[in-house]
Amino acid sequence: MLAKGLPQDPMVFTMGHELKHHLVDADSSLSYCDSSNQSNPIEIGAEIFAAELIYPDEDFRSNLKDMGIKPGECTAEVLVRLKHETRTTLSYAGLSKRAEFMGFAEVGSFSKVKWKALEEEIYGVPFYKLIRRRRI
């Protein structure tokens, strides 16, 4: 069961998360997912499963290497380009956590990034937003 109206990226992630529960956790005592149990190992496992299903670590590493990015060199701009070029539905939060965990970026280096604003700065305002602005 998924929340109606979720944008594509969180919808795909949630489906992967719930798939892990369906495949592995059917006999667990966990009855629902929310912020109160996000530190539960079962929930953490579902988050990792979904991220790996959507955009495997090896693909992430390989794509950064193909872009010429070495450990410690990943910036927010690199992650925006990576998301755009690969068309991954993994969120910027997921991409930044992975970059930090794998040593491509310093821990905490993305904490103040306004991802959508940066995306628009690099690629322009999406067409749907331009139309919406004209209607208002």
mmCIF file with all atom_site columns, C-alpha atoms in Angstrom:
data_model
loop_
_atom_site.group_PDB
_atom_site.id
_atom_site.type_symbol
_atom_site.label_atom_id
_atom_site.label_alt_id
_atom_site.label_comp_id
_atom_site.label_asym_id
_atom_site.label_entity_id
_atom_site.label_seq_id
_atom_site.pdbx_PDB_ins_code
_atom_site.Cartn_x
_atom_site.Cartn_y
_atom_site.Cartn_z
_atom_site.occupancy
_atom_site.B_iso_or_equiv
_atom_site.pdbx_formal_charge
_atom_site.auth_seq_id
_atom_site.auth_comp_id
_atom_site.auth_asym_id
_atom_site.auth_atom_id
_atom_site.pdbx_PDB_model_num
ATOM 1   C CA . MET A 1 1   ? 0.000  0.000   0.000   1.00 0.00 ? 1   MET A CA 1
ATOM 2   C CA . LEU A 1 2   ? 1.458  3.268   -1.145  1.00 0.00 ? 2   LEU A CA 1
ATOM 3   C CA . ALA A 1 3   ? 0.497  6.849   -0.447  1.00 0.00 ? 3   ALA A CA 1
ATOM 4   C CA . LYS A 1 4   ? -1.457 8.310   -3.349  1.00 0.00 ? 4   LYS A CA 1
ATOM 5   C CA . GLY A 1 5   ? -0.015 11.290  -5.141  1.00 0.00 ? 5   GLY A CA 1
ATOM 6   C CA . LEU A 1 6   ? 3.674  10.594  -4.487  1.00 0.00 ? 6   LEU A CA 1
ATOM 7   C CA . PRO A 1 7   ? 6.013  11.947  -7.167  1.00 0.00 ? 7   PRO A CA 1
ATOM 8   C CA . GLN A 1 8   ? 7.816  9.334   -9.293  1.00 0.00 ? 8   GLN A CA 1
ATOM 9   C CA . ASP A 1 9   ? 11.125 9.217   -7.380  1.00 0.00 ? 9   ASP A CA 1
ATOM 10  C CA . PRO A 1 10  ? 9.667  8.540   -3.914  1.00 0.00 ? 10  PRO A CA 1
ATOM 11  C CA . MET A 1 11  ? 7.015  6.250   -5.403  1.00 0.00 ? 11  MET A CA 1
ATOM 12  C CA . VAL A 1 12  ? 9.645  4.011   -7.017  1.00 0.00 ? 12  VAL A CA 1
ATOM 13  C CA . PHE A 1 13  ? 11.743 4.020   -3.842  1.00 0.00 ? 13  PHE A CA 1
ATOM 14  C CA . THR A 1 14  ? 8.722  3.137   -1.703  1.00 0.00 ? 14  THR A CA 1
ATOM 15  C CA . MET A 1 15  ? 7.837  0.256   -4.017  1.00 0.00 ? 15  MET A CA 1
ATOM 16  C CA . GLY A 1 16  ? 11.387 -1.119  -3.675  1.00 0.00 ? 16  GLY A CA 1
ATOM 17  C CA . HIS A 1 17  ? 11.244 -0.652  0.092   1.00 0.00 ? 17  HIS A CA 1
ATOM 18  C CA . GLU A 1 18  ? 7.933  -2.485  0.369   1.00 0.00 ? 18  GLU A CA 1
ATOM 19  C CA . LEU A 1 19  ? 9.120  -5.225  -1.994  1.00 0.00 ? 19  LEU A CA 1
ATOM 20  C CA . LYS A 1 20  ? 11.928 -6.031  0.455   1.00 0.00 ? 20  LYS A CA 1
ATOM 21  C CA . HIS A 1 21  ? 9.377  -6.323  3.264   1.00 0.00 ? 21  HIS A CA 1
ATOM 22  C CA . HIS A 1 22  ? 7.210  -8.587  1.116   1.00 0.00 ? 22  HIS A CA 1
ATOM 23  C CA . LEU A 1 23  ? 10.101 -10.858 0.109   1.00 0.00 ? 23  LEU A CA 1
ATOM 24  C CA . VAL A 1 24  ? 12.006 -11.008 3.389   1.00 0.00 ? 24  VAL A CA 1
ATOM 25  C CA . ASP A 1 25  ? 10.054 -9.635  6.333   1.00 0.00 ? 25  ASP A CA 1
ATOM 26  C CA . ALA A 1 26  ? 6.644  -11.314 6.084   1.00 0.00 ? 26  ALA A CA 1
ATOM 27  C CA . ASP A 1 27  ? 7.158  -13.077 9.421   1.00 0.00 ? 27  ASP A CA 1
ATOM 28  C CA . SER A 1 28  ? 8.523  -10.055 11.297  1.00 0.00 ? 28  SER A CA 1
ATOM 29  C CA . SER A 1 29  ? 6.691  -8.185  14.019  1.00 0.00 ? 29  SER A CA 1
ATOM 30  C CA . LEU A 1 30  ? 6.985  -4.930  12.048  1.00 0.00 ? 30  LEU A CA 1
ATOM 31  C CA . SER A 1 31  ? 3.473  -3.938  11.066  1.00 0.00 ? 31  SER A CA 1
ATOM 32  C CA . TYR A 1 32  ? 4.006  -0.540  9.395   1.00 0.00 ? 32  TYR A CA 1
ATOM 33  C CA . CYS A 1 33  ? 6.691  1.917   8.289   1.00 0.00 ? 33  CYS A CA 1
ATOM 34  C CA . ASP A 1 34  ? 6.891  5.413   9.720   1.00 0.00 ? 34  ASP A CA 1
ATOM 35  C CA . SER A 1 35  ? 9.344  7.772   11.399  1.00 0.00 ? 35  SER A CA 1
ATOM 36  C CA . SER A 1 36  ? 8.928  6.056   14.774  1.00 0.00 ? 36  SER A CA 1
ATOM 37  C CA . ASN A 1 37  ? 10.687 2.900   13.577  1.00 0.00 ? 37  ASN A CA 1
ATOM 38  C CA . GLN A 1 38  ? 13.142 4.246   11.002  1.00 0.00 ? 38  GLN A CA 1
ATOM 39  C CA . SER A 1 39  ? 16.131 3.125   13.099  1.00 0.00 ? 39  SER A CA 1
ATOM 40  C CA . ASN A 1 40  ? 14.817 -0.460  13.215  1.00 0.00 ? 40  ASN A CA 1
ATOM 41  C CA . PRO A 1 41  ? 17.276 -2.779  11.401  1.00 0.00 ? 41  PRO A CA 1
ATOM 42  C CA . ILE A 1 42  ? 14.416 -4.170  9.295   1.00 0.00 ? 42  ILE A CA 1
ATOM 43  C CA . GLU A 1 43  ? 13.589 -0.655  8.092   1.00 0.00 ? 43  GLU A CA 1
ATOM 44  C CA . ILE A 1 44  ? 17.236 0.191   7.445   1.00 0.00 ? 44  ILE A CA 1
ATOM 45  C CA . GLY A 1 45  ? 17.528 -3.019  5.435   1.00 0.00 ? 45  GLY A CA 1
ATOM 46  C CA . ALA A 1 46  ? 14.500 -2.034  3.352   1.00 0.00 ? 46  ALA A CA 1
ATOM 47  C CA . GLU A 1 47  ? 16.033 1.391   2.661   1.00 0.00 ? 47  GLU A CA 1
ATOM 48  C CA . ILE A 1 48  ? 19.313 -0.169  1.536   1.00 0.00 ? 48  ILE A CA 1
ATOM 49  C CA . PHE A 1 49  ? 17.501 -2.786  -0.554  1.00 0.00 ? 49  PHE A CA 1
ATOM 50  C CA . ALA A 1 50  ? 15.441 -0.134  -2.352  1.00 0.00 ? 50  ALA A CA 1
ATOM 51  C CA . ALA A 1 51  ? 18.469 2.057   -3.066  1.00 0.00 ? 51  ALA A CA 1
ATOM 52  C CA . GLU A 1 52  ? 20.474 -0.887  -4.412  1.00 0.00 ? 52  GLU A CA 1
ATOM 53  C CA . LEU A 1 53  ? 17.528 -2.093  -6.508  1.00 0.00 ? 53  LEU A CA 1
ATOM 54  C CA . ILE A 1 54  ? 17.006 1.340   -8.066  1.00 0.00 ? 54  ILE A CA 1
ATOM 55  C CA . TYR A 1 55  ? 20.651 2.235   -8.650  1.00 0.00 ? 55  TYR A CA 1
ATOM 56  C CA . PRO A 1 56  ? 23.225 -0.439  -7.765  1.00 0.00 ? 56  PRO A CA 1
ATOM 57  C CA . ASP A 1 57  ? 26.414 0.654   -5.977  1.00 0.00 ? 57  ASP A CA 1
ATOM 58  C CA . GLU A 1 58  ? 28.578 -0.707  -8.775  1.00 0.00 ? 58  GLU A CA 1
ATOM 59  C CA . ASP A 1 59  ? 26.706 1.329   -11.389 1.00 0.00 ? 59  ASP A CA 1
ATOM 60  C CA . PHE A 1 60  ? 27.037 4.446   -9.223  1.00 0.00 ? 60  PHE A CA 1
ATOM 61  C CA . ARG A 1 61  ? 30.784 3.878   -8.789  1.00 0.00 ? 61  ARG A CA 1
ATOM 62  C CA . SER A 1 62  ? 31.241 3.153   -12.502 1.00 0.00 ? 62  SER A CA 1
ATOM 63  C CA . ASN A 1 63  ? 29.213 6.179   -13.597 1.00 0.00 ? 63  ASN A CA 1
ATOM 64  C CA . LEU A 1 64  ? 31.261 8.498   -11.374 1.00 0.00 ? 64  LEU A CA 1
ATOM 65  C CA . LYS A 1 65  ? 34.470 6.963   -12.714 1.00 0.00 ? 65  LYS A CA 1
ATOM 66  C CA . ASP A 1 66  ? 33.238 7.509   -16.286 1.00 0.00 ? 66  ASP A CA 1
ATOM 67  C CA . MET A 1 67  ? 32.658 11.168  -15.369 1.00 0.00 ? 67  MET A CA 1
ATOM 68  C CA . GLY A 1 68  ? 36.257 11.390  -14.148 1.00 0.00 ? 68  GLY A CA 1
ATOM 69  C CA . ILE A 1 69  ? 35.254 11.730  -10.481 1.00 0.00 ? 69  ILE A CA 1
ATOM 70  C CA . LYS A 1 70  ? 37.660 10.237  -7.956  1.00 0.00 ? 70  LYS A CA 1
ATOM 71  C CA . PRO A 1 71  ? 37.086 9.630   -4.233  1.00 0.00 ? 71  PRO A CA 1
ATOM 72  C CA . GLY A 1 72  ? 36.799 12.949  -2.402  1.00 0.00 ? 72  GLY A CA 1
ATOM 73  C CA . GLU A 1 73  ? 35.943 14.899  -5.576  1.00 0.00 ? 73  GLU A CA 1
ATOM 74  C CA . CYS A 1 74  ? 32.158 14.562  -5.791  1.00 0.00 ? 74  CYS A CA 1
ATOM 75  C CA . THR A 1 75  ? 30.226 17.825  -5.598  1.00 0.00 ? 75  THR A CA 1
ATOM 76  C CA . ALA A 1 76  ? 26.525 18.604  -5.569  1.00 0.00 ? 76  ALA A CA 1
ATOM 77  C CA . GLU A 1 77  ? 26.790 19.648  -9.222  1.00 0.00 ? 77  GLU A CA 1
ATOM 78  C CA . VAL A 1 78  ? 28.244 16.233  -10.074 1.00 0.00 ? 78  VAL A CA 1
ATOM 79  C CA . LEU A 1 79  ? 25.298 14.473  -8.420  1.00 0.00 ? 79  LEU A CA 1
ATOM 80  C CA . VAL A 1 80  ? 22.797 16.657  -10.290 1.00 0.00 ? 80  VAL A CA 1
ATOM 81  C CA . ARG A 1 81  ? 24.513 15.812  -13.592 1.00 0.00 ? 81  ARG A CA 1
ATOM 82  C CA . LEU A 1 82  ? 24.674 12.120  -12.605 1.00 0.00 ? 82  LEU A CA 1
ATOM 83  C CA . LYS A 1 83  ? 20.958 11.964  -11.784 1.00 0.00 ? 83  LYS A CA 1
ATOM 84  C CA . HIS A 1 84  ? 20.093 13.750  -15.010 1.00 0.00 ? 84  HIS A CA 1
ATOM 85  C CA . GLU A 1 85  ? 22.372 11.668  -17.247 1.00 0.00 ? 85  GLU A CA 1
ATOM 86  C CA . THR A 1 86  ? 21.446 8.278   -15.753 1.00 0.00 ? 86  THR A CA 1
ATOM 87  C CA . ARG A 1 87  ? 17.764 9.155   -15.255 1.00 0.00 ? 87  ARG A CA 1
ATOM 88  C CA . THR A 1 88  ? 17.871 7.313   -11.931 1.00 0.00 ? 88  THR A CA 1
ATOM 89  C CA . THR A 1 89  ? 14.881 7.696   -9.652  1.00 0.00 ? 89  THR A CA 1
ATOM 90  C CA . LEU A 1 90  ? 17.118 7.494   -6.577  1.00 0.00 ? 90  LEU A CA 1
ATOM 91  C CA . SER A 1 91  ? 16.645 10.760  -4.707  1.00 0.00 ? 91  SER A CA 1
ATOM 92  C CA . TYR A 1 92  ? 19.311 13.377  -4.186  1.00 0.00 ? 92  TYR A CA 1
ATOM 93  C CA . ALA A 1 93  ? 19.285 12.390  -0.508  1.00 0.00 ? 93  ALA A CA 1
ATOM 94  C CA . GLY A 1 94  ? 20.018 8.791   -1.509  1.00 0.00 ? 94  GLY A CA 1
ATOM 95  C CA . LEU A 1 95  ? 22.706 9.807   -3.989  1.00 0.00 ? 95  LEU A CA 1
ATOM 96  C CA . SER A 1 96  ? 24.407 12.106  -1.481  1.00 0.00 ? 96  SER A CA 1
ATOM 97  C CA . LYS A 1 97  ? 24.346 9.463   1.282   1.00 0.00 ? 97  LYS A CA 1
ATOM 98  C CA . ARG A 1 98  ? 25.894 6.982   -1.110  1.00 0.00 ? 98  ARG A CA 1
ATOM 99  C CA . ALA A 1 99  ? 28.581 9.452   -2.263  1.00 0.00 ? 99  ALA A CA 1
ATOM 100 C CA . GLU A 1 100 ? 29.505 10.120  1.365   1.00 0.00 ? 100 GLU A CA 1
ATOM 101 C CA . PHE A 1 101 ? 29.400 6.460   2.404   1.00 0.00 ? 101 PHE A CA 1
ATOM 102 C CA . MET A 1 102 ? 31.585 5.394   -0.528  1.00 0.00 ? 102 MET A CA 1
ATOM 103 C CA . GLY A 1 103 ? 34.112 8.177   0.112   1.00 0.00 ? 103 GLY A CA 1
ATOM 104 C CA . PHE A 1 104 ? 33.377 10.208  -3.002  1.00 0.00 ? 104 PHE A CA 1
ATOM 105 C CA . ALA A 1 105 ? 32.397 13.171  -0.821  1.00 0.00 ? 105 ALA A CA 1
ATOM 106 C CA . GLU A 1 106 ? 33.066 14.361  2.704   1.00 0.00 ? 106 GLU A CA 1
ATOM 107 C CA . VAL A 1 107 ? 30.361 13.445  5.229   1.00 0.00 ? 107 VAL A CA 1
ATOM 108 C CA . GLY A 1 108 ? 27.986 16.381  5.674   1.00 0.00 ? 108 GLY A CA 1
ATOM 109 C CA . SER A 1 109 ? 29.156 18.200  2.559   1.00 0.00 ? 109 SER A CA 1
ATOM 110 C CA . PHE A 1 110 ? 25.670 18.140  1.011   1.00 0.00 ? 110 PHE A CA 1
ATOM 111 C CA . SER A 1 111 ? 23.681 19.105  4.109   1.00 0.00 ? 111 SER A CA 1
ATOM 112 C CA . LYS A 1 112 ? 22.800 22.616  2.940   1.00 0.00 ? 112 LYS A CA 1
ATOM 113 C CA . VAL A 1 113 ? 22.277 21.905  -0.750  1.00 0.00 ? 113 VAL A CA 1
ATOM 114 C CA . LYS A 1 114 ? 18.948 22.993  -2.238  1.00 0.00 ? 114 LYS A CA 1
ATOM 115 C CA . TRP A 1 115 ? 18.795 20.205  -4.813  1.00 0.00 ? 115 TRP A CA 1
ATOM 116 C CA . LYS A 1 116 ? 15.871 21.363  -6.954  1.00 0.00 ? 116 LYS A CA 1
ATOM 117 C CA . ALA A 1 117 ? 17.214 24.935  -7.095  1.00 0.00 ? 117 ALA A CA 1
ATOM 118 C CA . LEU A 1 118 ? 20.621 23.620  -8.162  1.00 0.00 ? 118 LEU A CA 1
ATOM 119 C CA . GLU A 1 119 ? 19.004 21.342  -10.740 1.00 0.00 ? 119 GLU A CA 1
ATOM 120 C CA . GLU A 1 120 ? 17.138 24.337  -12.211 1.00 0.00 ? 120 GLU A CA 1
ATOM 121 C CA . GLU A 1 121 ? 20.319 26.416  -12.177 1.00 0.00 ? 121 GLU A CA 1
ATOM 122 C CA . ILE A 1 122 ? 22.108 23.755  -14.239 1.00 0.00 ? 122 ILE A CA 1
ATOM 123 C CA . TYR A 1 123 ? 19.307 22.550  -16.536 1.00 0.00 ? 123 TYR A CA 1
ATOM 124 C CA . GLY A 1 124 ? 16.777 25.363  -16.439 1.00 0.00 ? 124 GLY A CA 1
ATOM 125 C CA . VAL A 1 125 ? 13.255 25.539  -15.096 1.00 0.00 ? 125 VAL A CA 1
ATOM 126 C CA . PRO A 1 126 ? 11.181 22.494  -16.073 1.00 0.00 ? 126 PRO A CA 1
ATOM 127 C CA . PHE A 1 127 ? 8.515  23.104  -18.699 1.00 0.00 ? 127 PHE A CA 1
ATOM 128 C CA . TYR A 1 128 ? 5.656  22.144  -16.358 1.00 0.00 ? 128 TYR A CA 1
ATOM 129 C CA . LYS A 1 129 ? 6.707  24.906  -13.942 1.00 0.00 ? 129 LYS A CA 1
ATOM 130 C CA . LEU A 1 130 ? 6.800  27.492  -16.728 1.00 0.00 ? 130 LEU A CA 1
ATOM 131 C CA . ILE A 1 131 ? 3.259  26.557  -17.734 1.00 0.00 ? 131 ILE A CA 1
ATOM 132 C CA . ARG A 1 132 ? 2.070  26.682  -14.130 1.00 0.00 ? 132 ARG A CA 1
ATOM 133 C CA . ARG A 1 133 ? 3.606  30.162  -13.686 1.00 0.00 ? 133 ARG A CA 1
ATOM 134 C CA . ARG A 1 134 ? 1.799  31.444  -16.792 1.00 0.00 ? 134 ARG A CA 1
ATOM 135 C CA . ARG A 1 135 ? -1.547 30.202  -15.467 1.00 0.00 ? 135 ARG A CA 1
ATOM 136 C CA . ILE A 1 136 ? -1.210 32.032  -12.148 1.00 0.00 ? 136 ILE A CA 1
#
